Coordinates of C-alpha atoms and ligand atoms in Angstrom, one line a residue:
M8 CA 22.0 -4.2 -14.6
P9 CA 21.2 -6.9 -17.2
L10 CA 18.3 -5.9 -19.5
L11 CA 16.2 -8.7 -18.3
D12 CA 16.0 -7.4 -14.9
N13 CA 13.8 -4.5 -16.3
K14 CA 11.3 -6.7 -18.0
L15 CA 7.8 -7.0 -16.7
S16 CA 6.5 -10.6 -15.8
K17 CA 3.1 -11.9 -16.0
P18 CA 1.3 -10.0 -13.2
I19 CA 0.2 -11.8 -10.0
Y20 CA -3.2 -10.1 -10.3
D21 CA -5.1 -10.6 -13.5
I22 CA -6.2 -7.2 -14.6
K23 CA -8.7 -8.6 -17.2
K24 CA -10.8 -10.3 -14.4
S25 CA -12.8 -8.9 -11.5
Y26 CA -11.7 -8.4 -8.0
I27 CA -13.7 -11.4 -6.7
E28 CA -12.5 -13.5 -9.4
N29 CA -8.8 -12.7 -8.3
V30 CA -9.7 -13.3 -4.8
L31 CA -11.3 -16.8 -5.7
Q32 CA -8.8 -17.7 -8.4
G33 CA -5.5 -15.8 -7.6
P34 CA -2.7 -15.2 -7.2
C35 CA -1.1 -16.1 -10.5
F36 CA 2.4 -17.2 -10.0
E37 CA 3.8 -20.0 -12.1
N38 CA 7.6 -19.8 -11.3
S39 CA 9.5 -21.8 -8.7
Y40 CA 10.0 -19.9 -5.2
P41 CA 13.4 -18.2 -5.0
E42 CA 16.0 -19.4 -2.6
R43 CA 16.1 -17.0 0.4
I44 CA 19.5 -15.6 1.7
Y45 CA 19.0 -14.5 5.2
K46 CA 21.1 -11.8 7.1
D47 CA 22.4 -12.8 10.4
K48 CA 19.8 -12.4 13.1
R49 CA 22.0 -9.7 14.9
D50 CA 21.4 -7.6 11.7
W51 CA 17.7 -7.8 11.5
I52 CA 15.6 -4.8 12.0
S53 CA 13.6 -3.8 15.2
F54 CA 10.2 -2.2 14.1
L55 CA 7.4 -1.4 16.5
G56 CA 8.6 -4.4 18.8
F57 CA 8.9 -6.8 15.9
S58 CA 12.4 -8.2 14.7
L59 CA 12.2 -8.1 10.9
A60 CA 14.6 -10.2 8.7
S61 CA 14.5 -7.2 6.2
P62 CA 13.1 -3.8 5.6
L63 CA 11.0 -4.8 2.6
G64 CA 7.3 -5.1 2.3
V65 CA 4.0 -4.8 0.3
P66 CA 1.6 -2.2 1.2
A67 CA -2.1 -2.5 1.2
G68 CA -3.4 -3.6 -2.2
P69 CA -1.8 -6.5 -3.9
L70 CA -2.2 -9.0 -1.2
L71 CA -6.1 -9.7 -1.5
T72 CA -6.3 -12.8 1.0
S73 CA -4.2 -15.2 2.9
G74 CA -3.3 -16.9 -0.4
W75 CA -1.6 -13.7 -1.5
I76 CA 0.1 -13.2 1.9
G77 CA 1.6 -16.7 1.8
L78 CA 3.0 -16.0 -1.7
A79 CA 4.6 -12.7 -0.8
S80 CA 6.0 -14.5 2.4
K81 CA 7.7 -17.0 0.3
L82 CA 8.9 -14.3 -2.2
G83 CA 11.0 -12.8 0.4
F84 CA 8.8 -9.7 1.4
D85 CA 8.9 -9.5 5.2
V86 CA 6.2 -6.8 6.0
L87 CA 3.0 -8.2 4.5
T88 CA -0.1 -5.8 4.4
Y89 CA -3.5 -7.5 4.0
K90 CA -5.6 -5.3 1.7
T91 CA -7.9 -2.8 3.3
I92 CA -11.0 -4.3 4.9
R93 CA -14.2 -2.8 6.0
S94 CA -16.5 -3.9 8.9
F95 CA -19.2 -5.1 6.3
P96 CA -19.2 -6.7 2.8
Y97 CA -18.6 -4.4 -0.1
A98 CA -18.4 -5.0 -3.7
G99 CA -16.3 -2.1 -4.7
H100 CA -16.2 -0.6 -8.3
P101 CA -16.7 -2.6 -11.3
T102 CA -14.1 -3.6 -13.9
P103 CA -11.8 -2.1 -15.3
N104 CA -10.0 -1.8 -11.9
V105 CA -6.5 -1.6 -13.4
V106 CA -5.2 0.0 -16.5
Y107 CA -1.7 1.0 -17.8
V108 CA -1.2 4.6 -18.0
K109 CA 1.5 7.0 -19.3
P110 CA 1.8 10.7 -18.8
L111 CA 0.0 13.3 -21.1
A112 CA 2.5 16.0 -22.1
D113 CA 2.2 19.4 -20.5
S114 CA -0.6 18.2 -18.2
D115 CA -1.3 16.7 -14.9
K116 CA -3.7 14.2 -16.5
V117 CA -2.7 10.5 -17.7
I118 CA -3.5 8.6 -20.8
E119 CA -4.5 5.0 -20.9
C120 CA -2.0 2.6 -22.8
E121 CA -3.5 -0.3 -24.5
K122 CA -0.5 -2.4 -24.2
E123 CA 1.8 -3.0 -21.3
P124 CA 5.0 -0.9 -21.0
D125 CA 8.5 -2.4 -22.2
T126 CA 10.2 -1.9 -19.0
L127 CA 9.4 -2.0 -15.3
E128 CA 11.2 1.5 -15.1
N129 CA 8.2 2.7 -17.3
L130 CA 5.4 0.9 -15.4
S131 CA 2.5 3.1 -14.1
I132 CA -1.0 2.2 -13.8
T133 CA -4.2 3.5 -12.3
N134 CA -6.0 1.3 -9.8
S135 CA -9.7 2.1 -9.0
F136 CA -11.3 -0.6 -6.7
G137 CA -13.1 1.6 -4.2
M138 CA -11.9 -0.6 -1.2
P139 CA -14.1 -3.8 -1.9
S140 CA -14.2 -6.0 1.4
M141 CA -15.1 -9.6 2.1
P142 CA -17.5 -10.3 4.9
P143 CA -16.4 -10.1 8.5
L144 CA -16.8 -13.9 9.0
F145 CA -14.6 -14.6 6.1
L146 CA -12.0 -12.0 7.2
Q147 CA -11.9 -13.5 10.8
E148 CA -10.8 -16.9 9.5
D149 CA -8.7 -15.6 6.5
I150 CA -6.7 -13.2 8.6
A151 CA -5.9 -15.9 11.2
K152 CA -4.8 -18.2 8.2
A153 CA -2.5 -15.3 6.8
K154 CA -0.9 -15.0 10.2
A155 CA -0.2 -18.7 10.4
L156 CA 1.6 -18.6 7.1
L157 CA 4.3 -16.1 8.1
K158 CA 7.9 -17.2 8.8
E159 CA 10.1 -15.9 11.6
G160 CA 11.2 -12.3 10.9
Q161 CA 7.9 -11.3 9.2
V162 CA 5.1 -9.4 10.4
L163 CA 1.3 -9.0 9.4
I164 CA -0.2 -5.6 9.0
V165 CA -4.0 -5.4 8.3
S166 CA -5.2 -2.3 6.6
V167 CA -8.7 -1.1 7.7
V168 CA -10.9 1.8 6.7
G169 CA -14.2 3.1 8.4
S170 CA -17.2 4.4 6.8
K171 CA -20.0 6.7 7.6
D172 CA -22.5 4.3 6.0
T173 CA -22.8 2.5 9.4
G174 CA -23.3 5.6 11.5
S175 CA -20.2 7.3 12.9
L176 CA -17.0 7.2 10.8
Q177 CA -14.8 7.1 14.0
E178 CA -16.8 4.1 15.5
D179 CA -16.7 2.3 12.3
F180 CA -12.8 2.7 12.1
V181 CA -12.5 1.3 15.6
R182 CA -14.9 -1.6 14.9
T183 CA -12.9 -2.6 11.7
A184 CA -9.6 -2.2 13.6
L185 CA -10.7 -4.4 16.4
L186 CA -11.9 -7.1 14.0
A187 CA -8.6 -7.2 12.5
K188 CA -6.7 -7.2 15.8
E189 CA -9.0 -10.1 17.1
A190 CA -8.4 -12.1 13.9
G191 CA -4.5 -11.8 14.6
A192 CA -3.1 -8.8 13.0
D193 CA 0.3 -8.0 14.5
I194 CA 0.0 -4.3 13.5
I195 CA -3.0 -2.3 12.3
E196 CA -2.9 0.3 9.5
A197 CA -5.8 2.8 9.1
N198 CA -6.2 4.0 5.6
F199 CA -6.6 7.9 5.8
S200 CA -6.2 8.3 2.2
C201 CA -7.9 6.6 -0.7
P202 CA -8.2 8.6 -4.1
N203 CA -11.0 6.4 -5.4
V204 CA -13.5 7.2 -2.9
Q205 CA -15.2 10.6 -2.7
S206 CA -16.4 10.3 0.7
Q207 CA -14.7 11.8 3.9
E208 CA -12.3 8.8 4.5
G209 CA -10.7 9.2 1.3
S210 CA -8.9 12.4 2.3
L211 CA -8.9 12.4 6.1
Y212 CA -5.3 12.7 6.0
L213 CA -5.6 16.5 4.9
D214 CA -7.8 17.2 7.9
P215 CA -5.5 17.5 11.1
E216 CA -8.5 17.7 13.5
N217 CA -10.4 14.6 12.3
T218 CA -7.0 13.0 11.8
K219 CA -6.2 13.5 15.4
A220 CA -9.6 12.6 16.8
I221 CA -9.9 9.3 14.8
A222 CA -6.3 8.2 15.3
S223 CA -6.5 8.9 19.2
A224 CA -9.7 6.7 19.3
L225 CA -7.9 4.0 17.4
T226 CA -4.7 4.0 19.6
K227 CA -6.8 4.0 22.7
A228 CA -9.1 1.1 21.5
L229 CA -6.0 -0.9 20.0
N230 CA -4.3 -0.6 23.4
S231 CA -0.7 -2.4 22.9
T232 CA -1.4 -3.3 19.1
P233 CA 0.6 -0.6 17.2
L234 CA -1.1 1.6 14.8
I235 CA 0.3 2.9 11.4
I236 CA -1.6 5.7 9.6
K237 CA -1.5 5.6 5.7
V238 CA -1.5 8.9 4.1
G239 CA -1.4 10.2 0.5
H240 CA 0.5 13.0 -1.4
F241 CA 0.8 16.5 0.2
E242 CA 0.8 19.4 -2.1
D243 CA 1.4 21.7 0.9
P244 CA 4.5 21.1 3.2
K245 CA 3.0 22.9 6.2
R246 CA -0.1 20.6 5.9
Q247 CA 2.2 17.7 6.1
K248 CA 3.9 19.0 9.1
E249 CA 0.6 19.6 10.9
I250 CA -0.5 16.0 10.1
L251 CA 2.7 14.4 11.3
I252 CA 2.4 16.4 14.6
S253 CA -1.4 15.5 15.0
L254 CA -0.3 11.8 14.4
S255 CA 2.2 11.8 17.1
R256 CA 0.0 13.5 19.6
A257 CA -2.6 10.8 19.1
K258 CA 0.2 8.4 19.9
V259 CA 0.3 6.7 16.5
Q260 CA 3.5 4.6 16.2
A261 CA 4.2 5.0 12.3
V262 CA 3.2 6.8 9.2
A263 CA 3.0 5.2 5.8
G264 CA 3.0 6.9 2.5
I265 CA 2.1 7.5 -0.2
N266 CA -1.0 6.3 -1.5
S267 CA -1.6 6.6 -5.1
I268 CA -2.1 10.1 -6.5
S269 CA -5.6 11.2 -7.8
K270 CA -5.5 12.2 -11.4
S271 CA -7.7 12.4 -14.5
V272 CA -7.4 9.1 -16.6
L273 CA -8.3 9.7 -20.3
K274 CA -8.2 7.5 -23.4
E275 CA -6.4 8.9 -26.5
D276 CA -9.8 10.2 -27.8
G277 CA -10.3 12.4 -24.8
S278 CA -13.0 10.3 -23.2
Y279 CA -12.6 9.2 -19.6
A280 CA -10.9 5.7 -19.5
L281 CA -12.9 4.4 -16.6
G282 CA -16.2 6.1 -17.8
K283 CA -18.0 9.3 -16.6
E284 CA -18.7 8.0 -13.1
R285 CA -14.9 7.7 -12.4
K286 CA -13.2 10.7 -14.0
V287 CA -10.3 10.6 -11.6
S288 CA -8.5 7.6 -10.0
G289 CA -5.4 6.7 -8.2
V290 CA -2.2 6.6 -10.2
C291 CA 0.7 4.5 -8.9
G292 CA 4.0 3.0 -10.2
S293 CA 7.0 4.9 -11.7
L294 CA 5.0 8.2 -12.3
I295 CA 4.7 8.8 -8.6
R296 CA 8.3 7.8 -7.4
K297 CA 9.5 11.4 -7.1
N298 CA 6.6 12.5 -5.2
A299 CA 6.9 9.5 -2.9
L300 CA 10.6 10.1 -2.3
D301 CA 9.9 13.8 -1.6
F302 CA 7.3 12.8 1.1
V303 CA 9.8 10.5 2.8
K304 CA 12.5 13.1 2.8
L305 CA 10.3 15.8 4.2
S306 CA 8.7 13.6 6.6
K307 CA 12.1 12.5 7.9
K308 CA 13.1 16.1 8.2
I309 CA 9.9 17.1 10.2
I310 CA 10.2 13.9 12.5
T311 CA 13.8 14.8 13.3
S312 CA 13.3 18.6 13.8
E313 CA 10.1 18.2 15.8
K314 CA 11.5 15.1 17.7
L315 CA 8.3 13.1 16.9
D316 CA 8.1 9.6 18.0
L317 CA 6.9 8.1 14.8
E318 CA 8.5 5.5 12.4
L319 CA 8.3 6.1 8.8
I320 CA 7.3 3.7 6.0
G321 CA 8.1 4.8 2.5
G322 CA 6.8 3.5 -1.1
G323 CA 5.5 4.6 -4.4
G324 CA 7.0 3.6 -7.6
I325 CA 9.5 1.0 -6.4
A326 CA 9.9 -1.2 -9.6
L327 CA 13.5 -2.2 -9.4
P328 CA 15.7 -3.4 -6.5
F329 CA 17.8 -0.3 -6.1
H330 CA 14.5 1.7 -5.7
F331 CA 14.1 0.2 -2.2
D332 CA 17.6 1.6 -1.3
E333 CA 16.5 5.0 -2.6
F334 CA 13.7 5.0 0.0
L335 CA 15.8 3.7 2.8
E336 CA 18.5 5.9 2.3
S337 CA 16.0 8.8 2.3
G338 CA 15.0 8.0 5.8
A339 CA 12.3 5.4 5.5
K340 CA 12.5 2.5 8.1
L341 CA 10.7 0.2 5.9
A342 CA 10.3 0.3 1.9
M343 CA 7.2 -1.2 0.2
S344 CA 6.4 -1.9 -3.4
A345 CA 2.7 -2.6 -4.7
T346 CA 2.6 -2.0 -8.6
G347 CA 6.4 -3.1 -8.9
M348 CA 5.9 -6.3 -7.0
M349 CA 2.7 -7.3 -9.1
W350 CA 4.8 -7.3 -12.3
D351 CA 7.9 -8.3 -10.9
P352 CA 7.2 -10.8 -7.9
L353 CA 11.0 -11.6 -7.6
I354 CA 11.9 -8.0 -6.8
A355 CA 12.5 -8.7 -3.2
S356 CA 14.4 -11.8 -3.9
K357 CA 16.7 -9.8 -6.3
W358 CA 17.3 -7.2 -3.4
H359 CA 18.1 -10.0 -1.0
N360 CA 20.6 -11.9 -3.4
K361 CA 22.3 -8.7 -4.8
Ligands
FMN24 C1 -3.8 -3.0 -7.2 C2 -3.7 -1.9 -6.0 C3 -4.6 -2.0 -5.0 C4 -4.5 -1.0 -4.0 N1 -5.3 -1.1 -3.0 C5 -5.1 -0.4 -1.8 C6 -5.9 -0.5 -0.6 O1 -6.8 -1.3 -0.5 N2 -5.7 0.3 0.5 C7 -4.5 1.2 0.5 O2 -4.2 1.9 1.5 N3 -3.7 1.3 -0.6 C8 -3.9 0.6 -1.6 N4 -3.2 0.8 -2.8 C9 -2.1 1.7 -2.8 C10 -0.8 1.2 -2.6 O3 -0.6 0.8 -1.2 C11 0.4 2.3 -2.6 O4 0.2 3.2 -1.7 C12 0.5 3.0 -4.0 O5 0.1 1.9 -5.0 C13 1.9 3.4 -4.3 O6 2.8 2.4 -4.3 P1 3.2 1.7 -5.8 O7 3.7 2.8 -6.6 O8 4.3 0.7 -5.4 O9 2.1 1.0 -6.2 C14 -3.4 -0.2 -4.0 C15 -2.5 -0.2 -5.1 C16 -2.6 -1.1 -6.0 C17 -1.7 -1.1 -7.2

């Protein structure tokens, strides 16, 4: 593989700016759009009733608004996920929201790097946003706009999260999912895992009873609109099996994993990189690729042995085109890149054209 293919580009998200500045001014993409080579339609993929030109996608995160969805669509990603929304406006965490990290020897902690890494292979970051959200009126219009930008063979997922701040967590999940559905989402993804919020919704995916209750309420309310549940990293394989069985019983159509993994993020001097208020945050990129592949392999095994009616979406650390294949060959129906596509927006095009 030519060395150039392992180099970082200027990221589409400006990590020096705030989330709202990126919403209003981004995405940053100054190259020309790549030419797309399509497969014969007979070789397209059938996914939850949609016909997809390829199994490549962007998970919830890098695509902040319709402008970003439109960019990813032109760059050859066929499964576009609108960043997690709430039923009310929410500012999220202050900057910094993204810093480069590297592993700390003999520890599960990571250290902030001042400079970006030399290669995509070594690209890991922590992202800490706390799921900011634009107001519902903005979202209604903007999700419809995003949908209108998609091409044939592409699908729009909108990621949603509930909150207890408005009363019942379950009711707020349903309210937000219906907002997304009515605005035009093809598929809803409920985020049951966010390492950057300390409240219950951040680790729902580890709680089989609440997972089943909230997922059941969502599938009932969404009716014919398919539901994906996004999960995080499982330390315990037994828990992973229990959760997948709960999701299938709740008639969820697909499971997506993994979210970023919660870790302590330190500066070289031992202080917390994001300040004392945020001692841990979600780490993603190459440092979690092995965990993500293990999640896919075990989930595939469980889905097959338990005969669960669940589609599997995999991602975590995909930064080079062949990483997509590793996930697809391990049993994922779709493979998604977040961190990788931010620093190499041409990754999907390189995969299509290989
Ligand atoms: C900048 C950024 C923002 C993210 N925001 C969300 C989010 O709002 N909701 C969510 O479910 N996951 C979010 N994620 C997690 C990704 O969807 C993905 O699960 C994780 O980053 C692992 O993939 P990666 O290694 O390709 O980045 C975010 C990731 C990044 C990099």
